[in-house]
PDB file of C-alpha atoms in Angstrom:
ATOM      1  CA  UNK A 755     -29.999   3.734   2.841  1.00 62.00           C
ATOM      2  CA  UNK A 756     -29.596   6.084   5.928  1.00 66.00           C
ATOM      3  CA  UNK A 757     -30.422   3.050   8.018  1.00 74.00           C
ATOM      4  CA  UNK A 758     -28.064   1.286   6.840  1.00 67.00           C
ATOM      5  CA  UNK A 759     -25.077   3.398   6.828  1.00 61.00           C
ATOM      6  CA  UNK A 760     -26.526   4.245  10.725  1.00 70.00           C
ATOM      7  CA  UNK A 761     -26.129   0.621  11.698  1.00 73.00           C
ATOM      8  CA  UNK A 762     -23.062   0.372   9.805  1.00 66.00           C
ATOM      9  CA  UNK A 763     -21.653   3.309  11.993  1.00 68.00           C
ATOM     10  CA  UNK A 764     -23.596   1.895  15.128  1.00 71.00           C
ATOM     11  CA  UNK A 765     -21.410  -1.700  14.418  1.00 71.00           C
ATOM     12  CA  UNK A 766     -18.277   0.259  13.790  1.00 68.00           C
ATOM     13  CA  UNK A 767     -18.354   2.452  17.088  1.00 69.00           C
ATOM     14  CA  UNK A 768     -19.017  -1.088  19.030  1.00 69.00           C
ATOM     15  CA  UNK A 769     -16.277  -2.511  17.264  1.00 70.00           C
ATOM     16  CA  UNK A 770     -13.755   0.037  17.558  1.00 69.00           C
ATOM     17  CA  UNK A 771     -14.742   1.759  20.757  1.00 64.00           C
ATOM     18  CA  UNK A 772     -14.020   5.340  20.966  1.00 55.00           C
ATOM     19  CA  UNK A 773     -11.618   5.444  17.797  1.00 57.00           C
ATOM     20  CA  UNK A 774     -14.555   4.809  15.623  1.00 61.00           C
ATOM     21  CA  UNK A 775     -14.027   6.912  12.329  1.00 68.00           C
ATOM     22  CA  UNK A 776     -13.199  10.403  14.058  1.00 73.00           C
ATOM     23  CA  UNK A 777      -9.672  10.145  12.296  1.00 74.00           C
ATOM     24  CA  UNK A 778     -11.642   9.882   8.529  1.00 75.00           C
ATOM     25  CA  UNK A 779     -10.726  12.985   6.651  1.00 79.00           C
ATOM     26  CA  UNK A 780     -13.041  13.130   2.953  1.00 81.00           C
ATOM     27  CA  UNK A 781      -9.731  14.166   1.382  1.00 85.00           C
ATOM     28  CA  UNK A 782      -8.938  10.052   1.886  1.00 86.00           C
ATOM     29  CA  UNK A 783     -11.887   9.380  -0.998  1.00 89.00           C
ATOM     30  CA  UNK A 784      -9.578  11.489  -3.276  1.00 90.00           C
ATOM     31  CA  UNK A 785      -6.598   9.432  -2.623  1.00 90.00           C
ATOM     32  CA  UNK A 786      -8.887   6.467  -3.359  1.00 92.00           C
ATOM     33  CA  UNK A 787     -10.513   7.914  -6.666  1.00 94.00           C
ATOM     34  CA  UNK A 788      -6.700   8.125  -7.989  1.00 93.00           C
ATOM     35  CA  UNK A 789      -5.653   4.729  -6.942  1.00 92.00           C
ATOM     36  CA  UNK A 790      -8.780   3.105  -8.705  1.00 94.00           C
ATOM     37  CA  UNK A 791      -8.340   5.419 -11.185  1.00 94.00           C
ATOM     38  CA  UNK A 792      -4.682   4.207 -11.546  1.00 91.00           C
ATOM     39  CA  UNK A 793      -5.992   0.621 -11.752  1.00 91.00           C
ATOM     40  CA  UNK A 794      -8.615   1.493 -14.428  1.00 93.00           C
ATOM     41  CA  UNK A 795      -5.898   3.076 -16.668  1.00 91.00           C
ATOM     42  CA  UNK A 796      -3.981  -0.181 -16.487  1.00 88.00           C
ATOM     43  CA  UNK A 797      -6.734  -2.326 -17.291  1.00 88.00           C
ATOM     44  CA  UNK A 798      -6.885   0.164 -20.534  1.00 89.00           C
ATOM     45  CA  UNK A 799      -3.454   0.379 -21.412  1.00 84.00           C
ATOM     46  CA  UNK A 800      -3.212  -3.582 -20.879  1.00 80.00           C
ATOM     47  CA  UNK A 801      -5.835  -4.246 -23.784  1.00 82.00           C
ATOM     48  CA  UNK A 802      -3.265  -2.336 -26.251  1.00 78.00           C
ATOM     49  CA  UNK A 803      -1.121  -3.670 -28.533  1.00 77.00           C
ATOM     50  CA  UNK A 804       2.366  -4.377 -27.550  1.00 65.00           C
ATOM     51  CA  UNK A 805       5.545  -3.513 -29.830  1.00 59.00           C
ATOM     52  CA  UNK A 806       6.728  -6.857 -31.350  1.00 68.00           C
ATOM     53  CA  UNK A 807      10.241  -6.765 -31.710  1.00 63.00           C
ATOM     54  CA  UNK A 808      12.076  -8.703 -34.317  1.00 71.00           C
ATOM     55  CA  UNK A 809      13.987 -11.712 -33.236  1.00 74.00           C
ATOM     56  CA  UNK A 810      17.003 -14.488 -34.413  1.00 81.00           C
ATOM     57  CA  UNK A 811      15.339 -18.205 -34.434  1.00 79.00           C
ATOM     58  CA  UNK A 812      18.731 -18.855 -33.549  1.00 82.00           C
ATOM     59  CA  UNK A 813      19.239 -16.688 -30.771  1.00 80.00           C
ATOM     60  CA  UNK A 814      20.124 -18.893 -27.998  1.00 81.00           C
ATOM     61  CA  UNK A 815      18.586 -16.967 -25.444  1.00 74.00           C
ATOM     62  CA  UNK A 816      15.260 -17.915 -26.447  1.00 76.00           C
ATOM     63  CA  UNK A 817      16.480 -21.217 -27.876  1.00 79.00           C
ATOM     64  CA  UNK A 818      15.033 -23.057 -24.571  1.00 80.00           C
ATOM     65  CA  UNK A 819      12.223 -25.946 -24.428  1.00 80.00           C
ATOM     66  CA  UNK A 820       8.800 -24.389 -23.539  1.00 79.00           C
ATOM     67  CA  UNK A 821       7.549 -24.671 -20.316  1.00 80.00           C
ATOM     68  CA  UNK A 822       4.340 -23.704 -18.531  1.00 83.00           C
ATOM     69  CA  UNK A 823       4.515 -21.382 -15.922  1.00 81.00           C
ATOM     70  CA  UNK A 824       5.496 -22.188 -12.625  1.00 81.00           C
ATOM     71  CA  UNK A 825       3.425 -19.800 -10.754  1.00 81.00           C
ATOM     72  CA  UNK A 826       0.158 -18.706 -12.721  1.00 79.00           C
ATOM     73  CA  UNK A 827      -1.472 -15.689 -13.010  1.00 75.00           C
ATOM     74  CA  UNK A 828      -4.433 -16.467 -10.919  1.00 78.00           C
ATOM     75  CA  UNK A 829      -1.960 -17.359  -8.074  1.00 84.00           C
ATOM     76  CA  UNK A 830      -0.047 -14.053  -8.244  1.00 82.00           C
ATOM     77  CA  UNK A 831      -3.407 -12.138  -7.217  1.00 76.00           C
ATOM     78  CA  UNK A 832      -3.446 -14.503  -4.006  1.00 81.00           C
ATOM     79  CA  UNK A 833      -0.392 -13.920  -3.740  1.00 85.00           C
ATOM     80  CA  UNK A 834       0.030 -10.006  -3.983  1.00 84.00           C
ATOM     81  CA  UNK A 835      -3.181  -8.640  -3.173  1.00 86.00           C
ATOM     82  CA  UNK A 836      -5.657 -10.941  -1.467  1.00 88.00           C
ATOM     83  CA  UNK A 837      -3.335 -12.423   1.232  1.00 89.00           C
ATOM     84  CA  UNK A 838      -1.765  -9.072   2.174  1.00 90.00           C
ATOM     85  CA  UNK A 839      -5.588  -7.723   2.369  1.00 91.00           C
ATOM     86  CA  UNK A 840      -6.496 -10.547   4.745  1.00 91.00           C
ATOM     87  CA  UNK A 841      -3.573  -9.949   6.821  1.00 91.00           C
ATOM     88  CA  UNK A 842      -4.284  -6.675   7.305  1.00 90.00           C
ATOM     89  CA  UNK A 843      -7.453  -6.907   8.365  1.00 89.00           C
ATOM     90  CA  UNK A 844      -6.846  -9.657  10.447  1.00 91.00           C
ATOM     91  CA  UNK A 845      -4.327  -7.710  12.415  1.00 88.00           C
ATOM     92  CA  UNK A 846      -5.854  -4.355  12.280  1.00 85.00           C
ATOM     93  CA  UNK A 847      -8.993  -6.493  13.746  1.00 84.00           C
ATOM     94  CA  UNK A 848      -6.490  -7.973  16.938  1.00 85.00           C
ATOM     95  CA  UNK A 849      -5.604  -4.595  17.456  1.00 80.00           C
ATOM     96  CA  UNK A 850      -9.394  -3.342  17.090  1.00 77.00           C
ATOM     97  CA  UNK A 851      -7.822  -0.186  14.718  1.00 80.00           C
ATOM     98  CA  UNK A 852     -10.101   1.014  11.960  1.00 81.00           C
ATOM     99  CA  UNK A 853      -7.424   3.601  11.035  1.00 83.00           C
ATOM    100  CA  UNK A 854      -5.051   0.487  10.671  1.00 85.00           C
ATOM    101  CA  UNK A 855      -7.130  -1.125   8.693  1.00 87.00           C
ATOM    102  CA  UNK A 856      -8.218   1.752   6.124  1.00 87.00           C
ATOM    103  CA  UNK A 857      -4.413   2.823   6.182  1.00 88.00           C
ATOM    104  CA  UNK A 858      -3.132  -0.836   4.921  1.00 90.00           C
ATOM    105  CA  UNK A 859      -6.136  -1.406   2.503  1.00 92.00           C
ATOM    106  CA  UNK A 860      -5.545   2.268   0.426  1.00 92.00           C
ATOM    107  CA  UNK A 861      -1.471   1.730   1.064  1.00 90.00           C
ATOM    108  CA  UNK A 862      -2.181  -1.414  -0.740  1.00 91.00           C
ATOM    109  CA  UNK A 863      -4.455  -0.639  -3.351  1.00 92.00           C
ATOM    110  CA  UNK A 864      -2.380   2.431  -4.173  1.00 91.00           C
ATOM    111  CA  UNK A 865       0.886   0.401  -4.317  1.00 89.00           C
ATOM    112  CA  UNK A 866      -0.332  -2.302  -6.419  1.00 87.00           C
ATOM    113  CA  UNK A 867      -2.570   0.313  -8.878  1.00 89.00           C
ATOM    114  CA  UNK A 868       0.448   3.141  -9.729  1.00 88.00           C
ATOM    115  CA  UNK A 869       2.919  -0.082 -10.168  1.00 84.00           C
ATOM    116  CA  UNK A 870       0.261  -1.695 -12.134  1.00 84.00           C
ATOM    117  CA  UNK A 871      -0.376   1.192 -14.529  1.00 86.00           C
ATOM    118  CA  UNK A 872       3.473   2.502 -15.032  1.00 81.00           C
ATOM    119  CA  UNK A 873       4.357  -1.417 -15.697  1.00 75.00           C
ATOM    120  CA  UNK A 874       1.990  -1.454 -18.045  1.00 73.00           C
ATOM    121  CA  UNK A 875       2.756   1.757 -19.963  1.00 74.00           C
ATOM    122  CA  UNK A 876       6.454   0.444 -20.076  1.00 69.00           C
ATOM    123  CA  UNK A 877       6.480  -3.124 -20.902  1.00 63.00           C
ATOM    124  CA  UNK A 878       3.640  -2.209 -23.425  1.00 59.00           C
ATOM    125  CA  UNK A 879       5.714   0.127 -25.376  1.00 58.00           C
ATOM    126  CA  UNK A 880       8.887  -1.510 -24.620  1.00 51.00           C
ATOM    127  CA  UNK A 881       7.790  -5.919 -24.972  1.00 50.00           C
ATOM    128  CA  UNK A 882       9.225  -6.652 -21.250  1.00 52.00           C
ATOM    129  CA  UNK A 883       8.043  -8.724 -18.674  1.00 53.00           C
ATOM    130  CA  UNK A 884       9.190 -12.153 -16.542  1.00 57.00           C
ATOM    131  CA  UNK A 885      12.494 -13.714 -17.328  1.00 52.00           C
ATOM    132  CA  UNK A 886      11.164 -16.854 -15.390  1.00 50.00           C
ATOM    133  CA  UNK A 887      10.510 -19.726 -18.116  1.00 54.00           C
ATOM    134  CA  UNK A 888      13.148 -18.506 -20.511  1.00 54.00           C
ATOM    135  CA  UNK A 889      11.107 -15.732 -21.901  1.00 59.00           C
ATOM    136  CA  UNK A 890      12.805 -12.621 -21.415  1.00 59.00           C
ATOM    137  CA  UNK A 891      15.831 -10.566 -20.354  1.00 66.00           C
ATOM    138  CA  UNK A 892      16.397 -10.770 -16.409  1.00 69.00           C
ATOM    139  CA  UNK A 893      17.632  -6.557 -16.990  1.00 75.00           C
ATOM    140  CA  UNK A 894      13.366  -6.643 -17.775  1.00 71.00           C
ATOM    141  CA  UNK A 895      13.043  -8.168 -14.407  1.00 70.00           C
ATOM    142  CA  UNK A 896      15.238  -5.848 -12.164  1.00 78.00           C
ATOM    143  CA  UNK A 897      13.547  -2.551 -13.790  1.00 80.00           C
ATOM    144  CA  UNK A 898      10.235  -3.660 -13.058  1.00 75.00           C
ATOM    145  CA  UNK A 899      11.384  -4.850  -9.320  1.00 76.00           C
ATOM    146  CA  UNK A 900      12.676  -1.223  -9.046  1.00 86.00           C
ATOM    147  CA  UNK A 901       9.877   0.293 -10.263  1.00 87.00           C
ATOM    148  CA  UNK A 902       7.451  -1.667  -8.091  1.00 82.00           C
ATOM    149  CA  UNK A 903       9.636  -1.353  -4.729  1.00 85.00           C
ATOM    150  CA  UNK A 904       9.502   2.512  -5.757  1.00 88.00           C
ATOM    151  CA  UNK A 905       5.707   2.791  -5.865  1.00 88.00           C
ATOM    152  CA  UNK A 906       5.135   0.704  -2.667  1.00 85.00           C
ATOM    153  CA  UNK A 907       7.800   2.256  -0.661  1.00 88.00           C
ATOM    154  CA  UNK A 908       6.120   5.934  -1.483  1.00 88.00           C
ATOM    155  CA  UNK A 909       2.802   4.331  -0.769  1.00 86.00           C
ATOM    156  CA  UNK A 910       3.651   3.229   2.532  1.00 84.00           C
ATOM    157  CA  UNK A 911       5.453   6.056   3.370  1.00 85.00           C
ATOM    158  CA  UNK A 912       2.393   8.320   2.569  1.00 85.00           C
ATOM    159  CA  UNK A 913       0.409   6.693   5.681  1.00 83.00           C
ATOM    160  CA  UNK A 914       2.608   5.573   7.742  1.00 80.00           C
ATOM    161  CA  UNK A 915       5.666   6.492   9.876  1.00 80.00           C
ATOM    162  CA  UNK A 916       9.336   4.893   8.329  1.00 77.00           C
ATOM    163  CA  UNK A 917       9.871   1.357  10.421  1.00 72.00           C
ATOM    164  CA  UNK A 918      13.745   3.292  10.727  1.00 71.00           C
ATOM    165  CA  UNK A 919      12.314   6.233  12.822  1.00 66.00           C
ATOM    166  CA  UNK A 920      14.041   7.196  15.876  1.00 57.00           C
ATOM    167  CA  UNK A 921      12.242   8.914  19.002  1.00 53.00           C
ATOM    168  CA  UNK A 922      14.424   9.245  22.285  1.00 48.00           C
ATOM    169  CA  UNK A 923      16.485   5.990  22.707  1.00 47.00           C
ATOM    170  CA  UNK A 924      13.392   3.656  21.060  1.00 48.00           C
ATOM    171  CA  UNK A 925      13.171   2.394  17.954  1.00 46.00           C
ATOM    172  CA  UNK A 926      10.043   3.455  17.004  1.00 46.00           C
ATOM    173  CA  UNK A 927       7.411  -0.013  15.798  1.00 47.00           C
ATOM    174  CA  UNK A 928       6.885   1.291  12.122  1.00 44.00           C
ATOM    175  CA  UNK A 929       3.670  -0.456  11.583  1.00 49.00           C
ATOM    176  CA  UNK A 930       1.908   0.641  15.118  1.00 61.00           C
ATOM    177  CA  UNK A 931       0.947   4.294  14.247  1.00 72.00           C
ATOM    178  CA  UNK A 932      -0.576   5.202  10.983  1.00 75.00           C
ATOM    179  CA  UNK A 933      -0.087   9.038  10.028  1.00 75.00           C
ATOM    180  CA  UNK A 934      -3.326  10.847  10.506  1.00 74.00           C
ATOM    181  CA  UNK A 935      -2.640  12.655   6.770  1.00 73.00           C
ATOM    182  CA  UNK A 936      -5.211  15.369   6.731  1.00 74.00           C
ATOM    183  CA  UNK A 937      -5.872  15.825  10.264  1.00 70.00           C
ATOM    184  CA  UNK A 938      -3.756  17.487  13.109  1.00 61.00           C
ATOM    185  CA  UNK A 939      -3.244  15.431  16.089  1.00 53.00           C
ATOM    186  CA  UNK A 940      -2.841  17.595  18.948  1.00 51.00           C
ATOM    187  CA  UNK A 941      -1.419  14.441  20.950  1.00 50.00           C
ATOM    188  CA  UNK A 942       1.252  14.024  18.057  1.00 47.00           C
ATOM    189  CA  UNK A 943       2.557  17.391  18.780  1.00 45.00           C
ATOM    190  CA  UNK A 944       2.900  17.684  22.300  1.00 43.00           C
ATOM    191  CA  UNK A 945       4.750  15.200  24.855  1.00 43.00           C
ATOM    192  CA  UNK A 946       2.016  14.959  27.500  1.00 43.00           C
ATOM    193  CA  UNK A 947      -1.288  13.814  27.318  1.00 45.00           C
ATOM    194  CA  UNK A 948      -2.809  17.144  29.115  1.00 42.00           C
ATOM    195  CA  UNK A 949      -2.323  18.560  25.652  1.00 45.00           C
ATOM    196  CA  UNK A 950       0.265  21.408  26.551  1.00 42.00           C
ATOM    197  CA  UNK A 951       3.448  21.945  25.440  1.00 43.00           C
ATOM    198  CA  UNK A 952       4.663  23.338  29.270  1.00 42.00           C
ATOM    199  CA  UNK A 953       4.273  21.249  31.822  1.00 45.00           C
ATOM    200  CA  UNK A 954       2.133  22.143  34.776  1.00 44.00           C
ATOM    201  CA  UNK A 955       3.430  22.419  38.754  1.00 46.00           C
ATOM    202  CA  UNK A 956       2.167  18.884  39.354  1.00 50.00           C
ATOM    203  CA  UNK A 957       4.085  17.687  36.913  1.00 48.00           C
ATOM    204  CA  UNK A 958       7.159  18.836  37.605  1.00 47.00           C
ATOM    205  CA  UNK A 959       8.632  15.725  38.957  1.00 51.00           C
ATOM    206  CA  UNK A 960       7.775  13.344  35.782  1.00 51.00           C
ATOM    207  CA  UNK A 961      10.054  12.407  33.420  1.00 55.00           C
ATOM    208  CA  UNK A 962      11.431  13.869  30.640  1.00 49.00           C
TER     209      UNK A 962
END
């Protein structure tokens, strides 16, 4: 096992040069435990009952032919975890980042696992879901949206800087630095890359 986590770790330095996995904090594996904990409560909550409301036969809201649906649920994992996951890594690979990489993979699994288990606690206890094929109330629809744009948009936030950020003049490229979370970065909190705050006499004439 040691020889393989060494070769592992070997690969990963050759990879990623010097970045390597210096930035890793262990406090990341508890941010993981609670996202796959998240999706494990879902999966539990999902296997309950639902309320069954009662209903009008001749309600014309549901009063609509039956249709199949137009994008199945096999599809929406492509859609919503699997291709994001691939273009993450894909990118995070052109840009040879392994912070990048670990960043989007747990801002991803988080999203998807906290919207997964409080959309399941709700439209358990409540009977909501799509309003695509004449099923249900589009107000079931928006909520949900809301909820899900909520847990993604904390997600993202949590690991990396807002796309909105100003510094200086520049707009600031939101996906380019990941926030080291449990680390200081002495480079983040000074302006020069000599790692003091003051500038030294041979410095005097850069920029500012």
């Amino acid at each position: 096992m040691s020889s393989f986590v060494a070769a592992v770790r070997k690969r990963a330095n050759e990879t990623f040069l010097q970045e390597s996995f210096q930035w890793f904090d262990r406090s990341y594996l508890v941010d993981w435990a609670f996202a796959t904990l998240a999706w494990i409560l879902a999966w539990m909550i999902k296997g309950l009952p639902p309320f069954e409301r009662e209903f009008s036969a001749d309600d014309p809201l549901i009063s609509h032919a039956n249709r199949p649906n137009t994008i199945g649920g096999d599809l929406t994992w492509w859609l919503a975890l699997l291709v994001p996951l691939g273009t993450i890594a894909v990118i995070g690979m052109l840009k040879v980042s392994a912070v990048e990489i670990h960043h989007g993979f747990l801002g991803l699994w988080a999203a998807r696992g906290y919207n997964a288990l409080v959309t399941e606690a709700l439209k358990n206890r409540v009977a909501v879901s799509r309003v695509e094929d004449y099923r249900h109330h589009k107000e079931d629809v928006i909520v949900g949206s809301l909820i899900g744009i909520g847990a993604a948009t904390v997600s993202y936030l949590i690991y990396w800087p807002s796309p909105f950020t100003l510094q200086g003049n520049d707009l600031q490229k939101g996906a380019s630095r990941p926030r080291i979370v449990y680390r200081d970065s002495e480079q983040e909190r000074t302006r020069h890359d000599y790692n003091y705050e003051l500038a030294g006499m041979e410095h005097a004439t850069e920029e500012v």
